[in-house]
CSV table of C-alpha atoms in Angstrom, one decimal:
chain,number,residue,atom,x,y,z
A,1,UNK,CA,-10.2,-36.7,-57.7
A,2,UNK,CA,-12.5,-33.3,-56.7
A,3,UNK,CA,-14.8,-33.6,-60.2
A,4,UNK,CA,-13.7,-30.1,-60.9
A,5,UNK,CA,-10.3,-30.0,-60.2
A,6,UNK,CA,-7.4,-31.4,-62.4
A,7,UNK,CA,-3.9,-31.1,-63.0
A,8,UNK,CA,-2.9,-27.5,-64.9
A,9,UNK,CA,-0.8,-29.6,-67.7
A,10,UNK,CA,-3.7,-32.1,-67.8
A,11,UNK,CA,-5.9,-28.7,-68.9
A,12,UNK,CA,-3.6,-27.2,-71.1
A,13,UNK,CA,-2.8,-30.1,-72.8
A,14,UNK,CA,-6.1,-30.8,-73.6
A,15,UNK,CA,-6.9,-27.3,-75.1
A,16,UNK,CA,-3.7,-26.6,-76.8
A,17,UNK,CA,-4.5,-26.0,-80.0
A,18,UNK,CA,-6.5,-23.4,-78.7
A,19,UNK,CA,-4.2,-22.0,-76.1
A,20,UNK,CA,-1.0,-22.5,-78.1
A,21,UNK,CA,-2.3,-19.2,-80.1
A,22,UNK,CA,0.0,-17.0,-79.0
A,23,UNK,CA,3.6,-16.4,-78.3
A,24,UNK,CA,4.0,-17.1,-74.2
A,25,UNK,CA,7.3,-15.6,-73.4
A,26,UNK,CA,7.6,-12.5,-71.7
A,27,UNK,CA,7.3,-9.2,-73.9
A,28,UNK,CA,9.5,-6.7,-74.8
A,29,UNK,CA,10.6,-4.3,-72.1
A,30,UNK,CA,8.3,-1.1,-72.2
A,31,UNK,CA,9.6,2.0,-71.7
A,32,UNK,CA,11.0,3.4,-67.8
A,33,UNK,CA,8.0,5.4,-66.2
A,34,UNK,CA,8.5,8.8,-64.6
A,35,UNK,CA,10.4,9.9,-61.6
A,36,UNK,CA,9.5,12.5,-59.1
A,37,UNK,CA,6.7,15.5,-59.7
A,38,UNK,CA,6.7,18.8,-58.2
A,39,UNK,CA,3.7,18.0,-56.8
A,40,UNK,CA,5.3,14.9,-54.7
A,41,UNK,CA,8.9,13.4,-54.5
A,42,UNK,CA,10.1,10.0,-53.3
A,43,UNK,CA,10.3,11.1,-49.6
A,44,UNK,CA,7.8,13.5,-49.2
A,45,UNK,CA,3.6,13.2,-50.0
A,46,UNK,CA,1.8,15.0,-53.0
A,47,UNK,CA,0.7,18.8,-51.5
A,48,UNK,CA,-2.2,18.6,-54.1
A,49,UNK,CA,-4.9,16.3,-53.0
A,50,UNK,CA,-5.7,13.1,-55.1
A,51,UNK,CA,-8.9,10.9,-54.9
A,52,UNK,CA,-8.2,7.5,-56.4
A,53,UNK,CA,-10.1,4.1,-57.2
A,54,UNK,CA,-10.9,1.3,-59.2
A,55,UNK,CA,-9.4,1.3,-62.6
A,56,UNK,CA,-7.7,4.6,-62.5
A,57,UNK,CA,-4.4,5.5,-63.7
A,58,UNK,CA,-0.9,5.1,-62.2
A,59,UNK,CA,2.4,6.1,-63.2
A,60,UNK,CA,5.7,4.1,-61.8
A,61,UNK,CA,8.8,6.3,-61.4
A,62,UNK,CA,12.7,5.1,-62.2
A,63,UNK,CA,15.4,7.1,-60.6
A,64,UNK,CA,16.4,10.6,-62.6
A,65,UNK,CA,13.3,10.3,-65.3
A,66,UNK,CA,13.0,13.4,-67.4
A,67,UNK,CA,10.3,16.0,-66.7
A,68,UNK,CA,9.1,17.6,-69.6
A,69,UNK,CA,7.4,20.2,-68.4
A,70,UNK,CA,3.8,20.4,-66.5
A,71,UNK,CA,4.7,17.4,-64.0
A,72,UNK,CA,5.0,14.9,-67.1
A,73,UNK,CA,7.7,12.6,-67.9
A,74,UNK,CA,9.2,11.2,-70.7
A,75,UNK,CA,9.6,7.3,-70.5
A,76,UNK,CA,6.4,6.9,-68.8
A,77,UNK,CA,5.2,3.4,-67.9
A,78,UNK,CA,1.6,2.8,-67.0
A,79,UNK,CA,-0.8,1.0,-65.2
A,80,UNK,CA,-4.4,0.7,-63.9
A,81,UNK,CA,-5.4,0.6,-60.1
A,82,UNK,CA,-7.3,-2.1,-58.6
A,83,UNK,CA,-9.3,-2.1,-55.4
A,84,UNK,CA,-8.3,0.2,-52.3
A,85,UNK,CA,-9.0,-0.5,-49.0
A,86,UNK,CA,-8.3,-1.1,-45.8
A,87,UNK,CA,-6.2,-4.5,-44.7
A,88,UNK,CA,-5.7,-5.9,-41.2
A,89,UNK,CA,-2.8,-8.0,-41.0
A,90,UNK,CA,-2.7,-11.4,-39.2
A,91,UNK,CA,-1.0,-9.5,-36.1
A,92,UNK,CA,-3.9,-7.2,-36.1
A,93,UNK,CA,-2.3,-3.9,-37.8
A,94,UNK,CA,-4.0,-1.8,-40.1
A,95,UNK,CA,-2.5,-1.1,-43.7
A,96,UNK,CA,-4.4,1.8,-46.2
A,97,UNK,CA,-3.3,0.2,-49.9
A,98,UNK,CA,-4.4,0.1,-53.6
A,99,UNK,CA,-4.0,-3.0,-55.0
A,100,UNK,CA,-1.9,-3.2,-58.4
A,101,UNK,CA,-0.1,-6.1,-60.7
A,102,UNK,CA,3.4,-7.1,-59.2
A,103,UNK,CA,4.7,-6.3,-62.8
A,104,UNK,CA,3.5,-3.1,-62.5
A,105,UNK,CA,6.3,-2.3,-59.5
A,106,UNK,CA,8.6,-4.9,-60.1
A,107,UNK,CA,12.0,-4.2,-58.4
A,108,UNK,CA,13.5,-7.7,-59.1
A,109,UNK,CA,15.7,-7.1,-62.7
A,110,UNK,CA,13.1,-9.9,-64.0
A,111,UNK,CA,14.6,-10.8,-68.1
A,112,UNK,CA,12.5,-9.1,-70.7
A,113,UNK,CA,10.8,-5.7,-68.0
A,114,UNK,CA,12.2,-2.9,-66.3
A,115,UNK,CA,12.9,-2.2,-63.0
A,116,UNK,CA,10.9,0.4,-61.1
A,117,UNK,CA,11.3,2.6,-58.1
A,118,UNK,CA,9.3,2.0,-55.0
A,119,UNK,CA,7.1,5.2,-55.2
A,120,UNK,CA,4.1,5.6,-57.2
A,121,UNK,CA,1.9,8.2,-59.0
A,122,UNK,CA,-1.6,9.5,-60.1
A,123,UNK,CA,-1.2,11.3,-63.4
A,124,UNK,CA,-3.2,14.6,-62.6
A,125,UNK,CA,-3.9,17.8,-64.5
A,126,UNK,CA,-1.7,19.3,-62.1
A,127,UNK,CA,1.2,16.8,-62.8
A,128,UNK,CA,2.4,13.3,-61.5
A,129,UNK,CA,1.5,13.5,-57.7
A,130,UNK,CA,2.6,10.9,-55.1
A,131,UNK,CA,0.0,8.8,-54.2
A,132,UNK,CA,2.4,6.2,-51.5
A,133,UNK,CA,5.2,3.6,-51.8
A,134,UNK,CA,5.1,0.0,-52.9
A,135,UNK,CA,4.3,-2.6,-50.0
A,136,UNK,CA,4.1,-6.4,-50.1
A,137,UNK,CA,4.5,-7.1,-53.8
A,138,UNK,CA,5.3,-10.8,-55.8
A,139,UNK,CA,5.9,-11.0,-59.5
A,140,UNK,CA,7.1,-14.6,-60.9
A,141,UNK,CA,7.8,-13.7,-65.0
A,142,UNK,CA,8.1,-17.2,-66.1
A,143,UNK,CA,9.7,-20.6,-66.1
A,144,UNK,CA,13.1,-21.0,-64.0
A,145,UNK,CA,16.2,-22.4,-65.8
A,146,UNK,CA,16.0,-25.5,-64.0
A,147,UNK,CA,12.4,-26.2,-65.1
A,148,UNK,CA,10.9,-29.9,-65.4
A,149,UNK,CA,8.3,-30.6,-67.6
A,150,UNK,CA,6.3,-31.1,-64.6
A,151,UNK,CA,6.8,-27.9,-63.6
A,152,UNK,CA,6.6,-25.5,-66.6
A,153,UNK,CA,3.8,-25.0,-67.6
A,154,UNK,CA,2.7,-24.1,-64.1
A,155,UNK,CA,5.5,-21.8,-63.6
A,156,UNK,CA,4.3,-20.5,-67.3
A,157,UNK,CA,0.8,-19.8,-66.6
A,158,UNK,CA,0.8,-19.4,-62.2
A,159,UNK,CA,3.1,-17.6,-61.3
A,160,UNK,CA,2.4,-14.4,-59.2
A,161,UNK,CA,1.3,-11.0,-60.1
A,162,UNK,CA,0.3,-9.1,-57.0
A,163,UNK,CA,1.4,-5.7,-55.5
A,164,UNK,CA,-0.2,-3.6,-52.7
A,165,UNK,CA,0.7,0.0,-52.4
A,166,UNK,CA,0.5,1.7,-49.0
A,167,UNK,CA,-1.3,4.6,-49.6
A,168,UNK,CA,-0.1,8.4,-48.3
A,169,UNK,CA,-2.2,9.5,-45.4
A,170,UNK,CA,-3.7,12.5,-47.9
A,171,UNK,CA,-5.0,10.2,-50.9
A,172,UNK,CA,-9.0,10.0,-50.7
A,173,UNK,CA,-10.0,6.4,-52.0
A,174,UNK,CA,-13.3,5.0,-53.9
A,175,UNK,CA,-14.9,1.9,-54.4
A,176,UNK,CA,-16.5,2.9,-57.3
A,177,UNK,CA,-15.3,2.1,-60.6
A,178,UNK,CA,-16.1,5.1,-62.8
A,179,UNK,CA,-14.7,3.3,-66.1
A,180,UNK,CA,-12.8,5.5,-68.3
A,181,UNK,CA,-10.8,4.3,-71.3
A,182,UNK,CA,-7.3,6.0,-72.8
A,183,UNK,CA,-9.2,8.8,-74.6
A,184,UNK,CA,-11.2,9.6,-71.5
A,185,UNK,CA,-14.5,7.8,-72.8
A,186,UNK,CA,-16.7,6.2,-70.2
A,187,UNK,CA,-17.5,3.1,-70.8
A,188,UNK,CA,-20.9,2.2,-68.9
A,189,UNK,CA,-22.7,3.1,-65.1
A,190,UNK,CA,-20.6,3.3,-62.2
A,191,UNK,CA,-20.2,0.0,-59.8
A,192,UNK,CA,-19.3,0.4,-56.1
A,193,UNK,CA,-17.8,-2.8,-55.3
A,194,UNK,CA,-18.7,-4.4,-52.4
A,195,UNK,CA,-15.3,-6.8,-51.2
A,196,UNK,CA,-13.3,-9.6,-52.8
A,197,UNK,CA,-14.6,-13.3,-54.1
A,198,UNK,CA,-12.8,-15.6,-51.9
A,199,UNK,CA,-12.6,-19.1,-53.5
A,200,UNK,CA,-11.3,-21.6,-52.0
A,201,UNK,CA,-7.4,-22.1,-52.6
A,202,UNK,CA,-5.6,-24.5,-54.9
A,203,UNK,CA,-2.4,-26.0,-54.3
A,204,UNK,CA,0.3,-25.0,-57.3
A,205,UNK,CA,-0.1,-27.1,-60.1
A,206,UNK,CA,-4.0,-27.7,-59.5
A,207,UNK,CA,-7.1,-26.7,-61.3
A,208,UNK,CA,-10.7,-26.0,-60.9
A,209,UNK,CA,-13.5,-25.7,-63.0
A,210,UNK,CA,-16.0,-24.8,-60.3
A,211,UNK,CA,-16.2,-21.0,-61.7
A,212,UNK,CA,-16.5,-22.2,-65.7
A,213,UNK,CA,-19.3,-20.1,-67.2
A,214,UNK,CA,-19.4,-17.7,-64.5
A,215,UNK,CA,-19.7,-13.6,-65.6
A,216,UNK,CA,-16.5,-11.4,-65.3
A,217,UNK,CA,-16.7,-7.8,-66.0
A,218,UNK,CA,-13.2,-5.8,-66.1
A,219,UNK,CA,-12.2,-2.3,-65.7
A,220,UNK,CA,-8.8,-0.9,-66.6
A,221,UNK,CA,-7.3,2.2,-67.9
A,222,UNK,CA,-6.8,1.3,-71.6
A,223,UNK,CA,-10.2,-0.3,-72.8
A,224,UNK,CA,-12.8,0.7,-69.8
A,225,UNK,CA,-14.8,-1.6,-69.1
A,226,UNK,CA,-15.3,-5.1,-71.2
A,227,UNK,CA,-17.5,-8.5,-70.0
A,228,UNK,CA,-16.6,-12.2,-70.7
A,229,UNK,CA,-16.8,-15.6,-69.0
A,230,UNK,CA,-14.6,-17.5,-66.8
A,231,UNK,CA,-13.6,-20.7,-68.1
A,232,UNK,CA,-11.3,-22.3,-65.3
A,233,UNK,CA,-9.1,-20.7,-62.3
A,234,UNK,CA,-5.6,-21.8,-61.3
A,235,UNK,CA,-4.0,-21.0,-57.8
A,236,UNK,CA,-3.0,-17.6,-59.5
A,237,UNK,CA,-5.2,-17.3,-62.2
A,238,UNK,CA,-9.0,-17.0,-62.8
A,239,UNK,CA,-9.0,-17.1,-67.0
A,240,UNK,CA,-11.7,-16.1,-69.1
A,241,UNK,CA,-12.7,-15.4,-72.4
A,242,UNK,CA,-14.6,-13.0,-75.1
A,243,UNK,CA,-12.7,-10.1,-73.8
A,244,UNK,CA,-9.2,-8.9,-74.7
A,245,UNK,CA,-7.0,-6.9,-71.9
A,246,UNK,CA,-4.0,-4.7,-73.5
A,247,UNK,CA,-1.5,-2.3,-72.6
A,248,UNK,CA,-2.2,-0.2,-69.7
A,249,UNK,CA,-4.9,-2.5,-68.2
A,250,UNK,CA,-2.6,-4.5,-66.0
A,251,UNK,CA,-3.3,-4.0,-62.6
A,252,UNK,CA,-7.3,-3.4,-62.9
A,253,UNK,CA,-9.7,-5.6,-61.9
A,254,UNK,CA,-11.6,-8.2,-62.4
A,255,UNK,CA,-15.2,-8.4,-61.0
A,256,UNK,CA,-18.4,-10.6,-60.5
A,257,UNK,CA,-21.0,-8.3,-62.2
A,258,UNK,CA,-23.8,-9.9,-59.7
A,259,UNK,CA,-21.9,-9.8,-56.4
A,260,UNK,CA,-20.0,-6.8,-57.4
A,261,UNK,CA,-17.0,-8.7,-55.7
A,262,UNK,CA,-13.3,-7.9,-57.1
A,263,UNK,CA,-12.4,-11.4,-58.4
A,264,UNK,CA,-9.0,-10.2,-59.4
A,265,UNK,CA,-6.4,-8.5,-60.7
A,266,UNK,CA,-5.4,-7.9,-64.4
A,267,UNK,CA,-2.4,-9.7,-65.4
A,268,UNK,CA,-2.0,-11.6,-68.7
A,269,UNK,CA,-3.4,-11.8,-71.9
A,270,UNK,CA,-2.4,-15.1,-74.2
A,271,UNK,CA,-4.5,-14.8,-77.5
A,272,UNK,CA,-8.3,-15.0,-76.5
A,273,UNK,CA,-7.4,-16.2,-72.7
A,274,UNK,CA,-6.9,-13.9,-70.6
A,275,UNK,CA,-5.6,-13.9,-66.9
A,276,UNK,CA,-6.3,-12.6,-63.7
A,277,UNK,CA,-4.7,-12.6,-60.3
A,278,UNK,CA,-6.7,-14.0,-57.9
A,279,UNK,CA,-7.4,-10.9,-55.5
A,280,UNK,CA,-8.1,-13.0,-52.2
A,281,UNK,CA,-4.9,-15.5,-52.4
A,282,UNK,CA,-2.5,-11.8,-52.9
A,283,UNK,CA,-4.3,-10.7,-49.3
A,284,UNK,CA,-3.2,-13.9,-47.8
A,285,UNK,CA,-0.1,-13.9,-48.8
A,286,UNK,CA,0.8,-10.5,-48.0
A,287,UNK,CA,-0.7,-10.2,-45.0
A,288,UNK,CA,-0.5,-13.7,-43.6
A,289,UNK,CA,-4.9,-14.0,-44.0
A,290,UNK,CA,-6.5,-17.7,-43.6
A,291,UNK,CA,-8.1,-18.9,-46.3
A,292,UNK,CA,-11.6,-18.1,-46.3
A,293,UNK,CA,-11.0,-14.9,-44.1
A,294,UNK,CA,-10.1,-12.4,-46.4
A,295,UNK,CA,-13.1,-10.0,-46.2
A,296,UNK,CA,-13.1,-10.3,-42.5
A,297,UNK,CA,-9.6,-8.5,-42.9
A,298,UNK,CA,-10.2,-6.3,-45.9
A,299,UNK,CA,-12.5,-3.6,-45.9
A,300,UNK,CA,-13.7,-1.5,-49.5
A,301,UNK,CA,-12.4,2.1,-49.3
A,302,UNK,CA,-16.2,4.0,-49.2
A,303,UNK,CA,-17.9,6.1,-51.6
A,304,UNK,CA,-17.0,10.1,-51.8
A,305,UNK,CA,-20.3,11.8,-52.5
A,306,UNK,CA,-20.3,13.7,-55.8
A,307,UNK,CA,-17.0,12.9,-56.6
A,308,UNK,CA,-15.5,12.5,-60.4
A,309,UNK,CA,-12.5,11.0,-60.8
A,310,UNK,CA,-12.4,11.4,-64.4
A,311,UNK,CA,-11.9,14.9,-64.0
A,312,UNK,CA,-8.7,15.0,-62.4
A,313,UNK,CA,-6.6,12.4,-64.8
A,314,UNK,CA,-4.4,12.9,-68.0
A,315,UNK,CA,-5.4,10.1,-69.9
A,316,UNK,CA,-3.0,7.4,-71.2
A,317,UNK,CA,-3.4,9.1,-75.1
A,318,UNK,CA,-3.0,12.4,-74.1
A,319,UNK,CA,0.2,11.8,-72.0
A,320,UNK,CA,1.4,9.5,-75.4
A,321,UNK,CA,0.5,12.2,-77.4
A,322,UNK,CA,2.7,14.7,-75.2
A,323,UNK,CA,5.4,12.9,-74.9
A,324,UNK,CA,5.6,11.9,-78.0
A,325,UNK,CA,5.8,15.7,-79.5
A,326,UNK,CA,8.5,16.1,-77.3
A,327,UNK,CA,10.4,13.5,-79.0
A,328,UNK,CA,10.1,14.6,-81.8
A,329,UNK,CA,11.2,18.2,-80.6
A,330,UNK,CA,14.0,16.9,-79.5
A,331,UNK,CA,15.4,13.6,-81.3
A,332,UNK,CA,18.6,13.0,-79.4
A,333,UNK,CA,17.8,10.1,-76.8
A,334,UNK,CA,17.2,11.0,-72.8
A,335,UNK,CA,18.5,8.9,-70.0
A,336,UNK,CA,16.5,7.0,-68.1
A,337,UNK,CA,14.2,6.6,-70.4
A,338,UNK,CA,16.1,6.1,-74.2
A,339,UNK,CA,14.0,7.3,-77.1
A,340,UNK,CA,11.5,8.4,-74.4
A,341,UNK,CA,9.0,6.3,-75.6
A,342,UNK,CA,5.7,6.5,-74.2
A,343,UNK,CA,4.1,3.0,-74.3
A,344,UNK,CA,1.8,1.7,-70.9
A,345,UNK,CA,3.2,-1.3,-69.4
A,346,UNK,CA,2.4,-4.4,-71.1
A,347,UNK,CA,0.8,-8.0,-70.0
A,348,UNK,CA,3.4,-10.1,-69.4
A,349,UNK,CA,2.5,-12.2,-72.4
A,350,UNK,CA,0.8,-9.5,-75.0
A,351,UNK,CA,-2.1,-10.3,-76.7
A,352,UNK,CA,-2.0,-11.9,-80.0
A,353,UNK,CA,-5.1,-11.1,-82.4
A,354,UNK,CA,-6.5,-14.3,-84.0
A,355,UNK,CA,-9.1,-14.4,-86.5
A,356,UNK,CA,-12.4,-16.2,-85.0
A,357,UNK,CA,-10.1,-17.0,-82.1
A,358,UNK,CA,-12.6,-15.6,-78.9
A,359,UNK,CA,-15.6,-16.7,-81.1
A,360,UNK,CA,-14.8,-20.5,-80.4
A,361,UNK,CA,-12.8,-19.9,-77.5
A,362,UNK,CA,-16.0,-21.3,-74.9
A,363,UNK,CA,-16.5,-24.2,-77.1
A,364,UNK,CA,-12.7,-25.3,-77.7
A,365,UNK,CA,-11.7,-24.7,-73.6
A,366,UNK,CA,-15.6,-26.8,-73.1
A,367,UNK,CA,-14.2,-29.7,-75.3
A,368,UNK,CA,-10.8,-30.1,-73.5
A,369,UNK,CA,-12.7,-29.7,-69.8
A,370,UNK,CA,-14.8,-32.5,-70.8
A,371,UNK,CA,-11.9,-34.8,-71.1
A,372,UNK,CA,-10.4,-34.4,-67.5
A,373,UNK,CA,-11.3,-37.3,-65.4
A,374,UNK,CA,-14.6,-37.1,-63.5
A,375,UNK,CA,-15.4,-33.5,-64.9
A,376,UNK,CA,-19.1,-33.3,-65.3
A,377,UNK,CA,-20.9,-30.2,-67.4
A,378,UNK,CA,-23.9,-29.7,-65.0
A,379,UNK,CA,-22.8,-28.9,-61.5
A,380,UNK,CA,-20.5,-26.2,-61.3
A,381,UNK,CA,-21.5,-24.7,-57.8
A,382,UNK,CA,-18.5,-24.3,-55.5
């Protein structure tokens, strides 16, 4: 056996006291997200020009959504971006996208979250504008019905969570993460990231420790920009601890704070664990990419001079706080959209607060490592 790799129920098993915090199953179904603007519709680009990058906001339509004046809709679902950039394909075709979470633009009726349209928004001061239309995009929610034991818990904690938006041929992209939270607050310097950490894959069902202690730095719409360690990665899931993702961050990203490398893409949070989506295995399966290839075929959108995002973004609070004025204006429910509730999409398993949970969260994951076969506390290069 590799003496950092194991088995993902041999890992969970040995930390479960720690990682049986939380409630796993999927949460509760947020509220639709907003249909067409008059600054964009499903067939036709935004007029007003958009600039969008890492951990900015996105808004995911339904069919008929209510517009409540301004470009703003009522039942609005939200999201942060990831990375954008430039893919060539394996048959040597160019595709502009933003990456995202698949649960952010999931189209498949999964149990417990909503069903989205394939056309996607920036939530400007001049209303939601069309930014492109969902491309390549996988979102496994849990556990099958016909789940083994052998199989669940890697069904539980590996599924999916990838989604790449084609980009309109008018949206300006960045590399730079400029790091602003729901009220707007920056939340450090800006990074320009420089491409995507390509590990080496794992088969479904495996482990690896080879990234335990490593730095992970996050960006998403909700809480800016938070730091923590990566404990152990899965084939769909670098976790870490001593941050906490919430509503709204899914679909930022996670990044190596030394490299400046996207190392993933936000996806779940399960009491002080929380989980990323690999960003290198969603290029290869999209796009048909070798292993080891991916930044060979994926090149960082550049970096505007002068530009500020900020600027041009309503945040997630003020659209809440909008939205929910207008409910109270007028109380009977709308369609889509029911009581027009304006909550960001959540993780699909949402964080449970524990007390001195994240503060022995190393040292608890550290014990249960050390008890997988051949696993040894000093060498942890790849």
């Amino acid at each position: 056996m590799n003496p950092f790799r194991a088995t993902l129920s041999t890992l969970l098993i040995a930390t479960m006291p720690f990682a049986a915090i939380p409630a796993a199953g999927a949460a509760a179904a947020p509220a639709p997200a907003p249909g067409p603007a008059e600054n964009g519709s499903p067939t036709r680009p935004a007029t007003t020009p958009v600039l969008v990058g890492p951990g900015d906001p996105i808004r995911i339509p339904v069919k008929d959504a209510e517009d409540i004046g301004g470009g703003v809709h009522a039942g609005t679902g939200m999201c942060s971006a990831n990375m954008p950039g430039t893919v060539t394909d394996a048959d040597g075709n160019e595709h502009r996208v933003l990456i995202t979470a698949g649960h952010c633009v999931d189209q498949s009726e999964t149990p417990g979250m909503p069903s989205f349209g394939d056309t996607i928004y920036a939530p400007t001061t001049d209303g939601d504008v069309r930014i492109g239309k969902t491309g390549p995009a996988r979102f496994n929610a849990g556990p099958a019905e016909d789940s083994t034991p052998d199989t669940w818990l890697d069904e539980l904690f590996n599924g999916s969570d990838w989604a790449f938006i084609e980009l309109d041929d008018n949206v300006a992209t960045s590399s730079v993460s400029e790091s602003f939270d729901e009220d707007g607050e920056v939340h450090g310097e800006p990074v320009e990231l420089t491409g995507i950490v390509d590990y080496e894959d794992l088969e479904p069902g495996e482990v690896s420790v080879d990234n335990l202690g490593k730095p992970v730095c996050t960006d998403g719409n909700r809480t800016g920009r938070q730091c923590g360690v990566q404990v152990f990665r899965v084939r769909n899931g670098v976790w870490a601890v001593l941050l906490q993702l919430d509503h709204g961050d899914s679909g930022g990203m996670a990044y190596d704070p030394e490299s400046r490398r996207v190392i993933g893409i936000n996806s779940m949070a399960v009491g002080p664990l929380n989980r990323f989506q690999p960003a290198d295995i969603a290029i290869e399966e999209a796009y048909g990419i070798p292993d080891g290839e991916v930044n060979g075929h994926f090149e960082p959108a550049g970096n505007p001079d002068g530009a500020n995002r900020r600027d041009q973004y309503r945040t997630i609070n003020e659209d809440t706080e909008t939205i929910e004025a207008h409910r109270e204006a007028n109380p009977e429910p709308g369609e889509p959209g029911g009581d027009g509730s304006p909550l960001p999409i959540p993780l699909p398993a949402e964080a449970v607060s524990a007390a001195g949970a994240a503060a022995g969260a190393a040292a608890t994951v550290a014990g249960g490592l050390a008890s997988i076969p051949g696993f040894a506390a000093g060498a942890l290069g790849r």
